[in-house]
PDB file of C-alpha atoms in Angstrom:
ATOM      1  CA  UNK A  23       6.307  -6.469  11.940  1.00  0.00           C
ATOM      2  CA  UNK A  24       4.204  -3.305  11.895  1.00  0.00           C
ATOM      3  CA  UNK A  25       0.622  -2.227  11.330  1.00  0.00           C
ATOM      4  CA  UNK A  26      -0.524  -1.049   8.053  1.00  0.00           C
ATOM      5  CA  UNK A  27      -3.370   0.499   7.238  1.00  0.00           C
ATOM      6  CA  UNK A  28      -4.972   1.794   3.612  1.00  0.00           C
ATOM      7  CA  UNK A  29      -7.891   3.889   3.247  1.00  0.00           C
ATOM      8  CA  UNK A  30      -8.948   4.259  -0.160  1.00  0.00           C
ATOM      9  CA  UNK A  31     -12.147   6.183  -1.061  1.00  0.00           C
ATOM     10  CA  UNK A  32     -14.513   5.808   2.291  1.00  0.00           C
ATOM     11  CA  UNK A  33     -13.378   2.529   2.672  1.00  0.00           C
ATOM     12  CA  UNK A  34     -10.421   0.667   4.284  1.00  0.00           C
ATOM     13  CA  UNK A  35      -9.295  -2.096   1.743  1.00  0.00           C
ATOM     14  CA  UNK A  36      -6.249  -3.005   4.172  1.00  0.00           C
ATOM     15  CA  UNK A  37      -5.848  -3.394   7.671  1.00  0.00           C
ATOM     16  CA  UNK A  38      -3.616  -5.924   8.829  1.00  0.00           C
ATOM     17  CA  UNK A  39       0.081  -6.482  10.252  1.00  0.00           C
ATOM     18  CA  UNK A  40       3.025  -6.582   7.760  1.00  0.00           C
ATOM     19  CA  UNK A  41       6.734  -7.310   7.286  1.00  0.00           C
ATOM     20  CA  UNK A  42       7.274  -4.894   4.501  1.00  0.00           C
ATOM     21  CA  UNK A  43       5.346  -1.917   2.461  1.00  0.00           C
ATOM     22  CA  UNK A  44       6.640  -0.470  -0.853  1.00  0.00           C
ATOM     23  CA  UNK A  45       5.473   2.856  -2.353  1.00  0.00           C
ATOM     24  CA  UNK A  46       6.245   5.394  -5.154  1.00  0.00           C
ATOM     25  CA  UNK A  47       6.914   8.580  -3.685  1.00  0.00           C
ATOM     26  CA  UNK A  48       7.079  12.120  -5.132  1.00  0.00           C
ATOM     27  CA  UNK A  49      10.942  12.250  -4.832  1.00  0.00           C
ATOM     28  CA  UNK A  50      12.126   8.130  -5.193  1.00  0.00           C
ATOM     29  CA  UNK A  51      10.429   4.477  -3.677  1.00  0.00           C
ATOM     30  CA  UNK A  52       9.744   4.387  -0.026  1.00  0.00           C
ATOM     31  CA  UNK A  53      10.709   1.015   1.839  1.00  0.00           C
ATOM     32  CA  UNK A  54       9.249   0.497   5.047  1.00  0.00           C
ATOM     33  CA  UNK A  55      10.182  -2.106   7.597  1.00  0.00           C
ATOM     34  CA  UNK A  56       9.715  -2.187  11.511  1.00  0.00           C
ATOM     35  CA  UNK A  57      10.590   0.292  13.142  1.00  0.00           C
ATOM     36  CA  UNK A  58      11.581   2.816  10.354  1.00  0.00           C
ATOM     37  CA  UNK A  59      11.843   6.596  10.978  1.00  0.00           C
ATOM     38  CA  UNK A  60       8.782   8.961  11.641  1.00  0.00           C
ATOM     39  CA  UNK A  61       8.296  10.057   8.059  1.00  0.00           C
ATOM     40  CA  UNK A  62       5.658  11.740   5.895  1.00  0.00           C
ATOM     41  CA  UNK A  63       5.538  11.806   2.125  1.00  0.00           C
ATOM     42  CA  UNK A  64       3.551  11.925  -0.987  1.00  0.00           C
ATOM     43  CA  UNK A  65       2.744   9.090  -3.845  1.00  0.00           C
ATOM     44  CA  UNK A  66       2.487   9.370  -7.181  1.00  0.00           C
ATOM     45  CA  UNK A  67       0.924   6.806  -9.430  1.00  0.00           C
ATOM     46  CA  UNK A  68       2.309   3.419  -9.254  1.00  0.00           C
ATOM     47  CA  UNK A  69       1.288   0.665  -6.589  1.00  0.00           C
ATOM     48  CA  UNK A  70       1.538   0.122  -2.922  1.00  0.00           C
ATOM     49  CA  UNK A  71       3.708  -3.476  -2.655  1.00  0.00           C
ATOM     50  CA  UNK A  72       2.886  -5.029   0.450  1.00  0.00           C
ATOM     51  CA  UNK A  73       4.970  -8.347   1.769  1.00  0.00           C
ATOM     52  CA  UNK A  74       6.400  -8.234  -1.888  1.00  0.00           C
ATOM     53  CA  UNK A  75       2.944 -10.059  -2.479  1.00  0.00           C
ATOM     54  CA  UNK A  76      -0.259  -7.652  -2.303  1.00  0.00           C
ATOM     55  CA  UNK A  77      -0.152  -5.137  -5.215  1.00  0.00           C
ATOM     56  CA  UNK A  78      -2.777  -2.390  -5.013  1.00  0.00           C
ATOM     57  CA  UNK A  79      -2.534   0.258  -8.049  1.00  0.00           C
ATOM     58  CA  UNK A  80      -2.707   3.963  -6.932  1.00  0.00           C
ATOM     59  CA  UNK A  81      -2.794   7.294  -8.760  1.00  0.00           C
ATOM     60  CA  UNK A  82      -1.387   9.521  -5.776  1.00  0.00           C
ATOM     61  CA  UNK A  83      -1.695   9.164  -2.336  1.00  0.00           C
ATOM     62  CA  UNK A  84      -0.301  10.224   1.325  1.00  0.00           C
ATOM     63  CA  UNK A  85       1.709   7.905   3.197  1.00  0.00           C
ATOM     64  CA  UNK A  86       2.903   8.524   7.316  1.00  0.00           C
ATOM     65  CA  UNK A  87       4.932   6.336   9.165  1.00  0.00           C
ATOM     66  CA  UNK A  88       4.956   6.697  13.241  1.00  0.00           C
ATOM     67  CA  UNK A  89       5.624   5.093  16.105  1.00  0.00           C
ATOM     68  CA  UNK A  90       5.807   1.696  14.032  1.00  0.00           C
ATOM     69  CA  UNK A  91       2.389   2.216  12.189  1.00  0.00           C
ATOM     70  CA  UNK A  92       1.574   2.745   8.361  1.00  0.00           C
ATOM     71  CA  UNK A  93      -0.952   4.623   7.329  1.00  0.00           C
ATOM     72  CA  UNK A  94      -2.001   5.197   3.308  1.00  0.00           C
ATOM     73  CA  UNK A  95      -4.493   7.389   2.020  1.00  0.00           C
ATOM     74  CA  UNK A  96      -4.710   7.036  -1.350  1.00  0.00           C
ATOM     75  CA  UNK A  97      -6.686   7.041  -4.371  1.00  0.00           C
ATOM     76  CA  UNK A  98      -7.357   3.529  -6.204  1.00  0.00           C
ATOM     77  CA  UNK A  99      -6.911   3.447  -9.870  1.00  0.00           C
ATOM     78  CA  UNK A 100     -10.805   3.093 -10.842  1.00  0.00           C
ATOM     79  CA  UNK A 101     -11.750  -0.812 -12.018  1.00  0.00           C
ATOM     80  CA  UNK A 102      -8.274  -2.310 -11.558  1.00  0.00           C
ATOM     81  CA  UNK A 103      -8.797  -3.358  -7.913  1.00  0.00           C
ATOM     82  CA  UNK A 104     -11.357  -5.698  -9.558  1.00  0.00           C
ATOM     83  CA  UNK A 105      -9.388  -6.724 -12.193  1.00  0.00           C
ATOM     84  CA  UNK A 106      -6.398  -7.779  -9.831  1.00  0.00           C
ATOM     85  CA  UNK A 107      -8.890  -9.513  -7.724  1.00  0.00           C
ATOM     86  CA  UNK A 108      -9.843 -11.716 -10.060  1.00  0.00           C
ATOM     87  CA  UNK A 109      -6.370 -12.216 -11.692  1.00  0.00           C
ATOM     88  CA  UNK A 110      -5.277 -13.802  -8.316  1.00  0.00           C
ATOM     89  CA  UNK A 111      -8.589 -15.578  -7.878  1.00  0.00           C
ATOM     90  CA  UNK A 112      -7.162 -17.482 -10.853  1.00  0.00           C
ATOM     91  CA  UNK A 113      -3.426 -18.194 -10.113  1.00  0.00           C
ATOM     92  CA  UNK A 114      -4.635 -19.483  -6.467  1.00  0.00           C
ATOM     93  CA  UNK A 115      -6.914 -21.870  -8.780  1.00  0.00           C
ATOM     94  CA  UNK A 116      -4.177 -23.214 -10.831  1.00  0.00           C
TER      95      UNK A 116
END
């Protein structure tokens, strides 16, 4: 396990502790797990997959990994945050 964090405009939308992270970088998908190398990279559109369960849609971001810590900032796709909100509202209801 490892701590992620992801800012997204002024605000943190995730803060928590996390098996896995999984993010579109500029070059090929990042994969983080505990204890991965120090790295530093950049995202392009796509989503940040966290547990193989959260989905948050970017459109580019910065992602740092250190010392067994995650850290995203990145830029939210405008509205779809809401939308995916509300789409797992309603498979939790089912």
């Amino acid at each position: 396990m490892f701590d992620l964090t992801v800012i997204c405009a002024r605000k943190i939308i995730f803060d928590d502790t996390v098996e896995r992270v999984r993010v579109s970088g500029d070059e090929s998908e990042y994969e983080f797990l505990e204890f991965h190398a120090k790295c530093i990279g950049c995202l392009t559109k796509g989503v940040i997959l966290i547990n193989e369960k959260f989905m948050i849609p970017i459109q580019r971001g910065i992602v740092k990994f250190e010392n067994n810590k995650c850290v995203i900032l990145a830029e939210e796709i405008p509205g779809q945050a809401e939308k995916d909100e509300a789409k797992t509202r309603k498979q939790q209801a089912v």
